[in-house]
Amino acid sequence: MRRSYVLIGAAVVVLGVAGLLVWRGGDGDVRYVTAPVTRGDVLDVVGATGTLQAVTTVQVGSQVSGTIQSLNADFNSVVRKGQVLARLDPSLLQARLGQVQAALVSAQANVERSRATLEDARQKLARAQTLSAEGLLPQADLETSRATHAESAAQLKASQAAVTQAAANVRQAQVDMTHTVITTPIDGVVVARNVDVGQTVAASLQAPVLFVIANDLSRLQVSASIDEADVGRVRAGQEATFRVDAFPNEVFTGTVEQVRLQPITLQNVVTYTTIIGVNNPGQRLMPGMTATVSVIVDRRDAV
């Protein structure tokens, strides 16, 4: 009986508190907000984040090792195709070129020597054949002359092959000499310079990157990551807007150019890279800026 009284008392307390809350909540005034009916644009967008980047970016490296002798370009330098960006010290390559040129001359001299030896062996073989036909020379001496002639002919071919190899070495050394002059393959702007005068460049299995050149900063692209749940609604040609932290009060526009098929999985989240083309006539936007993108997948105007 005592336990029943306790439960009934607890229930009465709970009901009393609930009634008090309801009674106090009913004291608030009801407010109505009115607004005129207007027309506007209704947009269906897909949100994403991305990074601004140049349409074409070229990494300029060195195919030969050496010390940077001079630099003719710096950060933000406007360069033209074929313009010299840097020069490497060519002294070691010049010494190697002299060595292979000397080896070529020596190989050519060996060819002349082998030719003279072959001619001598040919004359001796002809004389031996004449004497052997008259029975004035043993058969063993005739066979020796033939072997000497064949050996001289083989030596001439080997000498000629050595000349070909030496000439190839000379051409390789000459090409290496031309590679001491680093030029730009495209028109553009230098966005990165990774070397200084006096720095040693070691080109072994991979060419070191000396400069990074962006082709045209008046035309950029946003590389945005679209979630797999939304990528099915994104198509090339759709309009997109984005903002960057550098200009928080401005909205920039672009056009979807490509939805790449390669999936990117990060922490079990699958996204697809979407390329958005952006005009940048004033070059206010810079490569590397983070963009908050809204791809307009559908819209209704003046509704």
PDB file of C-alpha atoms in Angstrom:
ATOM      1  CA  MET A   1       0.000   0.000   0.000  1.00  0.00           C
ATOM      2  CA  ARG A   2       2.844   2.352   0.865  1.00  0.00           C
ATOM      3  CA  ARG A   3       4.505   1.749  -2.560  1.00  0.00           C
ATOM      4  CA  SER A   4       1.228   2.500  -4.343  1.00  0.00           C
ATOM      5  CA  TYR A   5       0.936   5.799  -2.539  1.00  0.00           C
ATOM      6  CA  VAL A   6       4.462   6.761  -3.598  1.00  0.00           C
ATOM      7  CA  LEU A   7       3.754   5.989  -7.290  1.00  0.00           C
ATOM      8  CA  ILE A   8       0.501   7.947  -7.213  1.00  0.00           C
ATOM      9  CA  GLY A   9       2.253  10.919  -5.606  1.00  0.00           C
ATOM     10  CA  ALA A  10       5.012  10.899  -8.263  1.00  0.00           C
ATOM     11  CA  ALA A  11       2.426  10.813 -11.040  1.00  0.00           C
ATOM     12  CA  VAL A  12       0.592  13.783  -9.541  1.00  0.00           C
ATOM     13  CA  VAL A  13       3.845  15.773  -9.376  1.00  0.00           C
ATOM     14  CA  VAL A  14       4.709  15.003 -13.044  1.00  0.00           C
ATOM     15  CA  LEU A  15       1.234  15.996 -14.202  1.00  0.00           C
ATOM     16  CA  GLY A  16       1.413  19.199 -12.219  1.00  0.00           C
ATOM     17  CA  VAL A  17       4.757  20.215 -13.733  1.00  0.00           C
ATOM     18  CA  ALA A  18       3.495  19.430 -17.238  1.00  0.00           C
ATOM     19  CA  GLY A  19       0.357  21.499 -16.681  1.00  0.00           C
ATOM     20  CA  LEU A  20       2.445  24.409 -15.409  1.00  0.00           C
ATOM     21  CA  LEU A  21       4.655  24.330 -18.510  1.00  0.00           C
ATOM     22  CA  VAL A  22       1.673  24.271 -20.834  1.00  0.00           C
ATOM     23  CA  TRP A  23      -0.008  27.120 -18.938  1.00  0.00           C
ATOM     24  CA  ARG A  24       3.112  29.303 -19.047  1.00  0.00           C
ATOM     25  CA  GLY A  25       3.718  28.553 -22.747  1.00  0.00           C
ATOM     26  CA  GLY A  26       0.269  29.792 -23.653  1.00  0.00           C
ATOM     27  CA  ASP A  27       1.093  33.307 -22.441  1.00  0.00           C
ATOM     28  CA  GLY A  28       3.165  34.147 -25.592  1.00  0.00           C
ATOM     29  CA  ASP A  29       1.612  36.390 -28.214  1.00  0.00           C
ATOM     30  CA  VAL A  30       1.050  34.978 -31.700  1.00  0.00           C
ATOM     31  CA  ARG A  31       2.833  37.037 -34.360  1.00  0.00           C
ATOM     32  CA  TYR A  32       2.057  37.098 -38.051  1.00  0.00           C
ATOM     33  CA  VAL A  33       4.546  38.157 -40.731  1.00  0.00           C
ATOM     34  CA  THR A  34       3.168  39.337 -44.034  1.00  0.00           C
ATOM     35  CA  ALA A  35       4.972  40.039 -47.303  1.00  0.00           C
ATOM     36  CA  PRO A  36       3.864  41.006 -50.815  1.00  0.00           C
ATOM     37  CA  VAL A  37       3.787  38.300 -53.481  1.00  0.00           C
ATOM     38  CA  THR A  38       6.748  38.838 -55.811  1.00  0.00           C
ATOM     39  CA  ARG A  39       8.403  37.065 -58.720  1.00  0.00           C
ATOM     40  CA  GLY A  40      11.937  35.730 -58.618  1.00  0.00           C
ATOM     41  CA  ASP A  41      14.326  33.052 -59.864  1.00  0.00           C
ATOM     42  CA  VAL A  42      14.294  29.597 -58.301  1.00  0.00           C
ATOM     43  CA  LEU A  43      17.551  27.663 -58.635  1.00  0.00           C
ATOM     44  CA  ASP A  44      18.407  24.029 -58.014  1.00  0.00           C
ATOM     45  CA  VAL A  45      22.136  23.862 -57.321  1.00  0.00           C
ATOM     46  CA  VAL A  46      24.792  21.297 -56.462  1.00  0.00           C
ATOM     47  CA  GLY A  47      27.368  22.580 -53.988  1.00  0.00           C
ATOM     48  CA  ALA A  48      31.051  21.701 -54.005  1.00  0.00           C
ATOM     49  CA  THR A  49      34.491  23.048 -53.240  1.00  0.00           C
ATOM     50  CA  GLY A  50      37.380  23.275 -55.641  1.00  0.00           C
ATOM     51  CA  THR A  51      40.677  24.915 -56.517  1.00  0.00           C
ATOM     52  CA  LEU A  52      41.447  27.439 -59.212  1.00  0.00           C
ATOM     53  CA  GLN A  53      44.195  26.410 -61.606  1.00  0.00           C
ATOM     54  CA  ALA A  54      45.617  27.374 -64.963  1.00  0.00           C
ATOM     55  CA  VAL A  55      44.241  25.593 -68.010  1.00  0.00           C
ATOM     56  CA  THR A  56      47.757  24.572 -69.114  1.00  0.00           C
ATOM     57  CA  THR A  57      50.667  24.327 -66.703  1.00  0.00           C
ATOM     58  CA  VAL A  58      54.106  23.182 -67.878  1.00  0.00           C
ATOM     59  CA  GLN A  59      56.949  22.063 -65.648  1.00  0.00           C
ATOM     60  CA  VAL A  60      60.276  23.043 -67.193  1.00  0.00           C
ATOM     61  CA  GLY A  61      63.161  20.835 -66.120  1.00  0.00           C
ATOM     62  CA  SER A  62      66.741  19.983 -67.036  1.00  0.00           C
ATOM     63  CA  GLN A  63      67.861  16.849 -68.851  1.00  0.00           C
ATOM     64  CA  VAL A  64      71.525  17.321 -67.857  1.00  0.00           C
ATOM     65  CA  SER A  65      73.279  17.933 -64.571  1.00  0.00           C
ATOM     66  CA  GLY A  66      75.210  21.072 -63.814  1.00  0.00           C
ATOM     67  CA  THR A  67      75.419  24.321 -61.889  1.00  0.00           C
ATOM     68  CA  ILE A  68      73.028  27.173 -62.578  1.00  0.00           C
ATOM     69  CA  GLN A  69      75.155  29.828 -64.256  1.00  0.00           C
ATOM     70  CA  SER A  70      72.499  32.484 -64.856  1.00  0.00           C
ATOM     71  CA  LEU A  71      68.755  33.068 -64.504  1.00  0.00           C
ATOM     72  CA  ASN A  72      66.797  35.122 -67.009  1.00  0.00           C
ATOM     73  CA  ALA A  73      63.308  34.783 -65.482  1.00  0.00           C
ATOM     74  CA  ASP A  74      61.758  35.176 -62.058  1.00  0.00           C
ATOM     75  CA  PHE A  75      58.367  34.789 -60.389  1.00  0.00           C
ATOM     76  CA  ASN A  76      55.540  36.422 -62.390  1.00  0.00           C
ATOM     77  CA  SER A  77      57.781  36.949 -65.436  1.00  0.00           C
ATOM     78  CA  VAL A  78      55.891  36.976 -68.737  1.00  0.00           C
ATOM     79  CA  VAL A  79      57.774  34.718 -71.152  1.00  0.00           C
ATOM     80  CA  ARG A  80      57.475  33.777 -74.809  1.00  0.00           C
ATOM     81  CA  LYS A  81      58.020  30.414 -76.446  1.00  0.00           C
ATOM     82  CA  GLY A  82      61.727  29.789 -76.988  1.00  0.00           C
ATOM     83  CA  GLN A  83      62.849  32.451 -74.514  1.00  0.00           C
ATOM     84  CA  VAL A  84      65.900  31.531 -72.419  1.00  0.00           C
ATOM     85  CA  LEU A  85      65.001  30.988 -68.777  1.00  0.00           C
ATOM     86  CA  ALA A  86      68.338  29.808 -67.392  1.00  0.00           C
ATOM     87  CA  ARG A  87      71.792  28.559 -68.379  1.00  0.00           C
ATOM     88  CA  LEU A  88      73.854  25.763 -66.864  1.00  0.00           C
ATOM     89  CA  ASP A  89      77.645  25.840 -66.595  1.00  0.00           C
ATOM     90  CA  PRO A  90      78.749  23.987 -69.770  1.00  0.00           C
ATOM     91  CA  SER A  91      82.437  23.436 -68.841  1.00  0.00           C
ATOM     92  CA  LEU A  92      82.115  19.731 -67.957  1.00  0.00           C
ATOM     93  CA  LEU A  93      80.029  19.013 -71.029  1.00  0.00           C
ATOM     94  CA  GLN A  94      82.477  20.905 -73.216  1.00  0.00           C
ATOM     95  CA  ALA A  95      85.306  18.727 -71.890  1.00  0.00           C
ATOM     96  CA  ARG A  96      83.302  15.592 -72.615  1.00  0.00           C
ATOM     97  CA  LEU A  97      82.528  16.864 -76.114  1.00  0.00           C
ATOM     98  CA  GLY A  98      86.268  17.308 -76.748  1.00  0.00           C
ATOM     99  CA  GLN A  99      86.916  13.750 -75.555  1.00  0.00           C
ATOM    100  CA  VAL A 100      84.344  12.155 -77.834  1.00  0.00           C
ATOM    101  CA  GLN A 101      85.479  14.272 -80.777  1.00  0.00           C
ATOM    102  CA  ALA A 102      89.029  13.022 -80.224  1.00  0.00           C
ATOM    103  CA  ALA A 103      87.712   9.457 -79.995  1.00  0.00           C
ATOM    104  CA  LEU A 104      85.954   9.975 -83.327  1.00  0.00           C
ATOM    105  CA  VAL A 105      89.186  11.145 -84.999  1.00  0.00           C
ATOM    106  CA  SER A 106      90.997   8.109 -83.566  1.00  0.00           C
ATOM    107  CA  ALA A 107      88.287   5.775 -84.841  1.00  0.00           C
ATOM    108  CA  GLN A 108      88.478   7.323 -88.302  1.00  0.00           C
ATOM    109  CA  ALA A 109      92.266   6.803 -88.279  1.00  0.00           C
ATOM    110  CA  ASN A 110      91.723   3.152 -87.350  1.00  0.00           C
ATOM    111  CA  VAL A 111      89.458   2.792 -90.357  1.00  0.00           C
ATOM    112  CA  GLU A 112      92.207   4.082 -92.668  1.00  0.00           C
ATOM    113  CA  ARG A 113      94.705   1.728 -91.040  1.00  0.00           C
ATOM    114  CA  SER A 114      92.325  -1.203 -91.410  1.00  0.00           C
ATOM    115  CA  ARG A 115      91.752  -0.274 -95.045  1.00  0.00           C
ATOM    116  CA  ALA A 116      95.483  -0.270 -95.745  1.00  0.00           C
ATOM    117  CA  THR A 117      95.880  -3.605 -93.957  1.00  0.00           C
ATOM    118  CA  LEU A 118      93.035  -5.088 -95.984  1.00  0.00           C
ATOM    119  CA  GLU A 119      94.565  -3.861 -99.248  1.00  0.00           C
ATOM    120  CA  ASP A 120      97.898  -5.381 -98.310  1.00  0.00           C
ATOM    121  CA  ALA A 121      96.203  -8.675 -97.427  1.00  0.00           C
ATOM    122  CA  ARG A 122      94.319  -8.630-100.730  1.00  0.00           C
ATOM    123  CA  GLN A 123      97.521  -8.177-102.727  1.00  0.00           C
ATOM    124  CA  LYS A 124      99.270 -10.940-100.815  1.00  0.00           C
ATOM    125  CA  LEU A 125      96.306 -13.261-101.344  1.00  0.00           C
ATOM    126  CA  ALA A 126      96.317 -12.559-105.087  1.00  0.00           C
ATOM    127  CA  ARG A 127     100.034 -13.244-105.294  1.00  0.00           C
ATOM    128  CA  ALA A 128      99.668 -16.428-103.271  1.00  0.00           C
ATOM    129  CA  GLN A 129      96.869 -17.645-105.525  1.00  0.00           C
ATOM    130  CA  THR A 130      99.030 -17.047-108.621  1.00  0.00           C
ATOM    131  CA  LEU A 131     102.005 -18.879-107.124  1.00  0.00           C
ATOM    132  CA  SER A 132      99.805 -21.706-105.888  1.00  0.00           C
ATOM    133  CA  ALA A 133      98.318 -22.131-109.372  1.00  0.00           C
ATOM    134  CA  GLU A 134     101.866 -22.569-110.747  1.00  0.00           C
ATOM    135  CA  GLY A 135     102.719 -25.010-107.992  1.00  0.00           C
ATOM    136  CA  LEU A 136     105.293 -22.682-106.461  1.00  0.00           C
ATOM    137  CA  LEU A 137     103.544 -22.133-103.094  1.00  0.00           C
ATOM    138  CA  PRO A 138     102.472 -24.662-100.494  1.00  0.00           C
ATOM    139  CA  GLN A 139      98.729 -25.033 -99.852  1.00  0.00           C
ATOM    140  CA  ALA A 140      99.214 -24.066 -96.195  1.00  0.00           C
ATOM    141  CA  ASP A 141     100.648 -20.667 -97.144  1.00  0.00           C
ATOM    142  CA  LEU A 142      97.702 -20.051 -99.465  1.00  0.00           C
ATOM    143  CA  GLU A 143      95.247 -20.811 -96.701  1.00  0.00           C
ATOM    144  CA  THR A 144      97.140 -18.493 -94.364  1.00  0.00           C
ATOM    145  CA  SER A 145      96.850 -15.657 -96.883  1.00  0.00           C
ATOM    146  CA  ARG A 146      93.123 -16.252 -97.206  1.00  0.00           C
ATOM    147  CA  ALA A 147      92.670 -16.196 -93.423  1.00  0.00           C
ATOM    148  CA  THR A 148      94.703 -13.006 -93.149  1.00  0.00           C
ATOM    149  CA  HIS A 149      92.578 -11.385 -95.856  1.00  0.00           C
ATOM    150  CA  ALA A 150      89.313 -12.383 -94.127  1.00  0.00           C
ATOM    151  CA  GLU A 151      90.610 -11.139 -90.767  1.00  0.00           C
ATOM    152  CA  SER A 152      91.595  -7.793 -92.303  1.00  0.00           C
ATOM    153  CA  ALA A 153      88.130  -7.433 -93.860  1.00  0.00           C
ATOM    154  CA  ALA A 154      86.460  -8.128 -90.489  1.00  0.00           C
ATOM    155  CA  GLN A 155      88.773  -5.635 -88.773  1.00  0.00           C
ATOM    156  CA  LEU A 156      87.762  -2.972 -91.300  1.00  0.00           C
ATOM    157  CA  LYS A 157      84.063  -3.534 -90.521  1.00  0.00           C
ATOM    158  CA  ALA A 158      84.776  -3.318 -86.800  1.00  0.00           C
ATOM    159  CA  SER A 159      86.664  -0.056 -87.297  1.00  0.00           C
ATOM    160  CA  GLN A 160      83.816   1.378 -89.357  1.00  0.00           C
ATOM    161  CA  ALA A 161      81.357   0.397 -86.607  1.00  0.00           C
ATOM    162  CA  ALA A 162      83.592   2.139 -84.060  1.00  0.00           C
ATOM    163  CA  VAL A 163      83.433   5.288 -86.180  1.00  0.00           C
ATOM    164  CA  THR A 164      79.613   5.118 -86.200  1.00  0.00           C
ATOM    165  CA  GLN A 165      79.547   4.725 -82.432  1.00  0.00           C
ATOM    166  CA  ALA A 166      82.018   7.570 -81.908  1.00  0.00           C
ATOM    167  CA  ALA A 167      79.971   9.838 -84.190  1.00  0.00           C
ATOM    168  CA  ALA A 168      76.842   9.000 -82.166  1.00  0.00           C
ATOM    169  CA  ASN A 169      78.705   9.920 -78.976  1.00  0.00           C
ATOM    170  CA  VAL A 170      79.660  13.259 -80.516  1.00  0.00           C
ATOM    171  CA  ARG A 171      76.053  13.979 -81.460  1.00  0.00           C
ATOM    172  CA  GLN A 172      74.918  13.045 -77.923  1.00  0.00           C
ATOM    173  CA  ALA A 173      77.483  15.389 -76.395  1.00  0.00           C
ATOM    174  CA  GLN A 174      76.385  18.170 -78.731  1.00  0.00           C
ATOM    175  CA  VAL A 175      72.748  17.619 -77.738  1.00  0.00           C
ATOM    176  CA  ASP A 176      73.741  17.727 -74.060  1.00  0.00           C
ATOM    177  CA  MET A 177      75.475  21.034 -74.737  1.00  0.00           C
ATOM    178  CA  THR A 178      72.269  22.489 -76.165  1.00  0.00           C
ATOM    179  CA  HIS A 179      70.395  21.305 -73.063  1.00  0.00           C
ATOM    180  CA  THR A 180      72.504  23.602 -70.890  1.00  0.00           C
ATOM    181  CA  VAL A 181      70.298  26.402 -72.212  1.00  0.00           C
ATOM    182  CA  ILE A 182      66.852  26.107 -70.590  1.00  0.00           C
ATOM    183  CA  THR A 183      64.074  27.614 -72.720  1.00  0.00           C
ATOM    184  CA  THR A 184      60.322  27.843 -72.289  1.00  0.00           C
ATOM    185  CA  PRO A 185      58.195  25.617 -74.537  1.00  0.00           C
ATOM    186  CA  ILE A 186      55.103  27.851 -74.341  1.00  0.00           C
ATOM    187  CA  ASP A 187      53.992  31.437 -73.889  1.00  0.00           C
ATOM    188  CA  GLY A 188      52.907  32.169 -70.351  1.00  0.00           C
ATOM    189  CA  VAL A 189      53.733  33.424 -66.883  1.00  0.00           C
ATOM    190  CA  VAL A 190      56.292  31.960 -64.492  1.00  0.00           C
ATOM    191  CA  VAL A 191      54.362  30.908 -61.387  1.00  0.00           C
ATOM    192  CA  ALA A 192      57.225  29.053 -59.684  1.00  0.00           C
ATOM    193  CA  ARG A 193      61.025  29.219 -59.739  1.00  0.00           C
ATOM    194  CA  ASN A 194      62.746  26.430 -57.833  1.00  0.00           C
ATOM    195  CA  VAL A 195      66.456  27.232 -58.366  1.00  0.00           C
ATOM    196  CA  ASP A 196      68.955  30.029 -57.721  1.00  0.00           C
ATOM    197  CA  VAL A 197      72.256  30.994 -59.312  1.00  0.00           C
ATOM    198  CA  GLY A 198      75.011  28.654 -58.141  1.00  0.00           C
ATOM    199  CA  GLN A 199      72.666  25.819 -57.246  1.00  0.00           C
ATOM    200  CA  THR A 200      73.637  22.376 -58.530  1.00  0.00           C
ATOM    201  CA  VAL A 201      71.043  20.529 -60.579  1.00  0.00           C
ATOM    202  CA  ALA A 202      71.277  16.730 -60.594  1.00  0.00           C
ATOM    203  CA  ALA A 203      69.422  15.050 -63.427  1.00  0.00           C
ATOM    204  CA  SER A 204      69.481  11.288 -62.902  1.00  0.00           C
ATOM    205  CA  LEU A 205      66.354   9.148 -63.094  1.00  0.00           C
ATOM    206  CA  GLN A 206      64.009  12.144 -63.090  1.00  0.00           C
ATOM    207  CA  ALA A 207      64.448  15.609 -64.521  1.00  0.00           C
ATOM    208  CA  PRO A 208      64.401  18.239 -61.739  1.00  0.00           C
ATOM    209  CA  VAL A 209      61.719  20.904 -62.109  1.00  0.00           C
ATOM    210  CA  LEU A 210      63.293  24.347 -62.453  1.00  0.00           C
ATOM    211  CA  PHE A 211      60.276  26.466 -63.440  1.00  0.00           C
ATOM    212  CA  VAL A 212      56.499  26.108 -63.546  1.00  0.00           C
ATOM    213  CA  ILE A 213      54.823  28.117 -66.303  1.00  0.00           C
ATOM    214  CA  ALA A 214      51.089  28.796 -66.620  1.00  0.00           C
ATOM    215  CA  ASN A 215      49.989  29.271 -70.196  1.00  0.00           C
ATOM    216  CA  ASP A 216      47.316  31.992 -69.889  1.00  0.00           C
ATOM    217  CA  LEU A 217      46.004  33.400 -66.617  1.00  0.00           C
ATOM    218  CA  SER A 218      43.179  35.237 -68.394  1.00  0.00           C
ATOM    219  CA  ARG A 219      41.475  31.853 -68.659  1.00  0.00           C
ATOM    220  CA  LEU A 220      41.370  29.630 -65.572  1.00  0.00           C
ATOM    221  CA  GLN A 221      39.477  26.547 -64.509  1.00  0.00           C
ATOM    222  CA  VAL A 222      38.050  25.326 -61.237  1.00  0.00           C
ATOM    223  CA  SER A 223      38.734  21.715 -60.356  1.00  0.00           C
ATOM    224  CA  ALA A 224      35.735  20.902 -58.125  1.00  0.00           C
ATOM    225  CA  SER A 225      34.956  17.664 -56.297  1.00  0.00           C
ATOM    226  CA  ILE A 226      31.323  16.615 -56.831  1.00  0.00           C
ATOM    227  CA  ASP A 227      29.838  14.016 -54.498  1.00  0.00           C
ATOM    228  CA  GLU A 228      28.691  10.765 -56.105  1.00  0.00           C
ATOM    229  CA  ALA A 229      25.130  11.471 -54.935  1.00  0.00           C
ATOM    230  CA  ASP A 230      24.988  14.641 -57.047  1.00  0.00           C
ATOM    231  CA  VAL A 231      27.271  13.890 -59.996  1.00  0.00           C
ATOM    232  CA  GLY A 232      24.426  12.312 -61.963  1.00  0.00           C
ATOM    233  CA  ARG A 233      22.766  15.734 -62.310  1.00  0.00           C
ATOM    234  CA  VAL A 234      25.873  17.581 -63.454  1.00  0.00           C
ATOM    235  CA  ARG A 235      26.413  17.929 -67.203  1.00  0.00           C
ATOM    236  CA  ALA A 236      28.832  19.787 -69.438  1.00  0.00           C
ATOM    237  CA  GLY A 237      27.509  23.193 -70.461  1.00  0.00           C
ATOM    238  CA  GLN A 238      25.718  23.945 -67.186  1.00  0.00           C
ATOM    239  CA  GLU A 239      26.259  27.317 -65.561  1.00  0.00           C
ATOM    240  CA  ALA A 240      28.143  27.540 -62.279  1.00  0.00           C
ATOM    241  CA  THR A 241      28.823  30.286 -59.768  1.00  0.00           C
ATOM    242  CA  PHE A 242      31.520  30.424 -57.120  1.00  0.00           C
ATOM    243  CA  ARG A 243      33.067  32.628 -54.467  1.00  0.00           C
ATOM    244  CA  VAL A 244      36.633  32.951 -53.223  1.00  0.00           C
ATOM    245  CA  ASP A 245      37.865  34.202 -49.862  1.00  0.00           C
ATOM    246  CA  ALA A 246      39.886  36.977 -51.491  1.00  0.00           C
ATOM    247  CA  PHE A 247      36.687  38.632 -52.789  1.00  0.00           C
ATOM    248  CA  PRO A 248      33.929  37.526 -50.380  1.00  0.00           C
ATOM    249  CA  ASN A 249      31.346  39.989 -51.715  1.00  0.00           C
ATOM    250  CA  GLU A 250      31.665  38.996 -55.379  1.00  0.00           C
ATOM    251  CA  VAL A 251      30.135  36.112 -57.274  1.00  0.00           C
ATOM    252  CA  PHE A 252      32.066  34.736 -60.250  1.00  0.00           C
ATOM    253  CA  THR A 253      30.532  32.667 -63.024  1.00  0.00           C
ATOM    254  CA  GLY A 254      31.771  29.808 -65.151  1.00  0.00           C
ATOM    255  CA  THR A 255      30.646  26.888 -67.282  1.00  0.00           C
ATOM    256  CA  VAL A 256      30.991  23.172 -66.634  1.00  0.00           C
ATOM    257  CA  GLU A 257      33.386  21.814 -69.257  1.00  0.00           C
ATOM    258  CA  GLN A 258      34.031  18.254 -68.168  1.00  0.00           C
ATOM    259  CA  VAL A 259      32.952  15.659 -65.621  1.00  0.00           C
ATOM    260  CA  ARG A 260      35.798  13.198 -65.300  1.00  0.00           C
ATOM    261  CA  LEU A 261      35.009   9.524 -64.963  1.00  0.00           C
ATOM    262  CA  GLN A 262      37.842   8.722 -62.575  1.00  0.00           C
ATOM    263  CA  PRO A 263      36.483   8.295 -59.027  1.00  0.00           C
ATOM    264  CA  ILE A 264      38.420   9.663 -56.063  1.00  0.00           C
ATOM    265  CA  THR A 265      37.833   7.915 -52.732  1.00  0.00           C
ATOM    266  CA  LEU A 266      38.815   9.708 -49.535  1.00  0.00           C
ATOM    267  CA  GLN A 267      37.668   8.382 -46.151  1.00  0.00           C
ATOM    268  CA  ASN A 268      35.002   6.233 -47.842  1.00  0.00           C
ATOM    269  CA  VAL A 269      33.597   9.298 -49.656  1.00  0.00           C
ATOM    270  CA  VAL A 270      33.549   9.015 -53.453  1.00  0.00           C
ATOM    271  CA  THR A 271      33.802  12.203 -55.487  1.00  0.00           C
ATOM    272  CA  TYR A 272      34.315  13.020 -59.164  1.00  0.00           C
ATOM    273  CA  THR A 273      36.445  15.866 -60.456  1.00  0.00           C
ATOM    274  CA  THR A 274      34.452  18.427 -62.428  1.00  0.00           C
ATOM    275  CA  ILE A 275      36.233  21.063 -64.507  1.00  0.00           C
ATOM    276  CA  ILE A 276      34.592  24.507 -64.680  1.00  0.00           C
ATOM    277  CA  GLY A 277      35.947  27.035 -67.173  1.00  0.00           C
ATOM    278  CA  VAL A 278      36.304  30.607 -65.900  1.00  0.00           C
ATOM    279  CA  ASN A 279      37.115  33.830 -67.725  1.00  0.00           C
ATOM    280  CA  ASN A 280      39.636  35.956 -65.823  1.00  0.00           C
ATOM    281  CA  PRO A 281      40.194  39.046 -67.995  1.00  0.00           C
ATOM    282  CA  GLY A 282      41.494  41.245 -65.170  1.00  0.00           C
ATOM    283  CA  GLN A 283      43.583  38.363 -63.760  1.00  0.00           C
ATOM    284  CA  ARG A 284      42.238  39.065 -60.288  1.00  0.00           C
ATOM    285  CA  LEU A 285      41.729  35.377 -59.672  1.00  0.00           C
ATOM    286  CA  MET A 286      44.945  33.490 -59.007  1.00  0.00           C
ATOM    287  CA  PRO A 287      45.855  29.807 -59.303  1.00  0.00           C
ATOM    288  CA  GLY A 288      45.518  27.943 -56.033  1.00  0.00           C
ATOM    289  CA  MET A 289      42.568  29.914 -54.627  1.00  0.00           C
ATOM    290  CA  THR A 290      39.859  27.851 -52.942  1.00  0.00           C
ATOM    291  CA  ALA A 291      36.460  28.253 -54.573  1.00  0.00           C
ATOM    292  CA  THR A 292      33.025  27.484 -53.115  1.00  0.00           C
ATOM    293  CA  VAL A 293      31.083  26.316 -56.152  1.00  0.00           C
ATOM    294  CA  SER A 294      27.378  26.067 -56.920  1.00  0.00           C
ATOM    295  CA  VAL A 295      26.548  24.236 -60.131  1.00  0.00           C
ATOM    296  CA  ILE A 296      23.101  25.275 -61.413  1.00  0.00           C
ATOM    297  CA  VAL A 297      21.470  22.036 -62.514  1.00  0.00           C
ATOM    298  CA  ASP A 298      17.992  23.533 -63.006  1.00  0.00           C
ATOM    299  CA  ARG A 299      16.343  26.925 -62.776  1.00  0.00           C
ATOM    300  CA  ARG A 300      13.013  28.697 -63.232  1.00  0.00           C
ATOM    301  CA  ASP A 301      13.083  32.409 -63.937  1.00  0.00           C
ATOM    302  CA  ALA A 302      10.428  34.968 -62.921  1.00  0.00           C
ATOM    303  CA  VAL A 303       8.176  32.609 -61.005  1.00  0.00           C
TER     304      VAL A 303
END
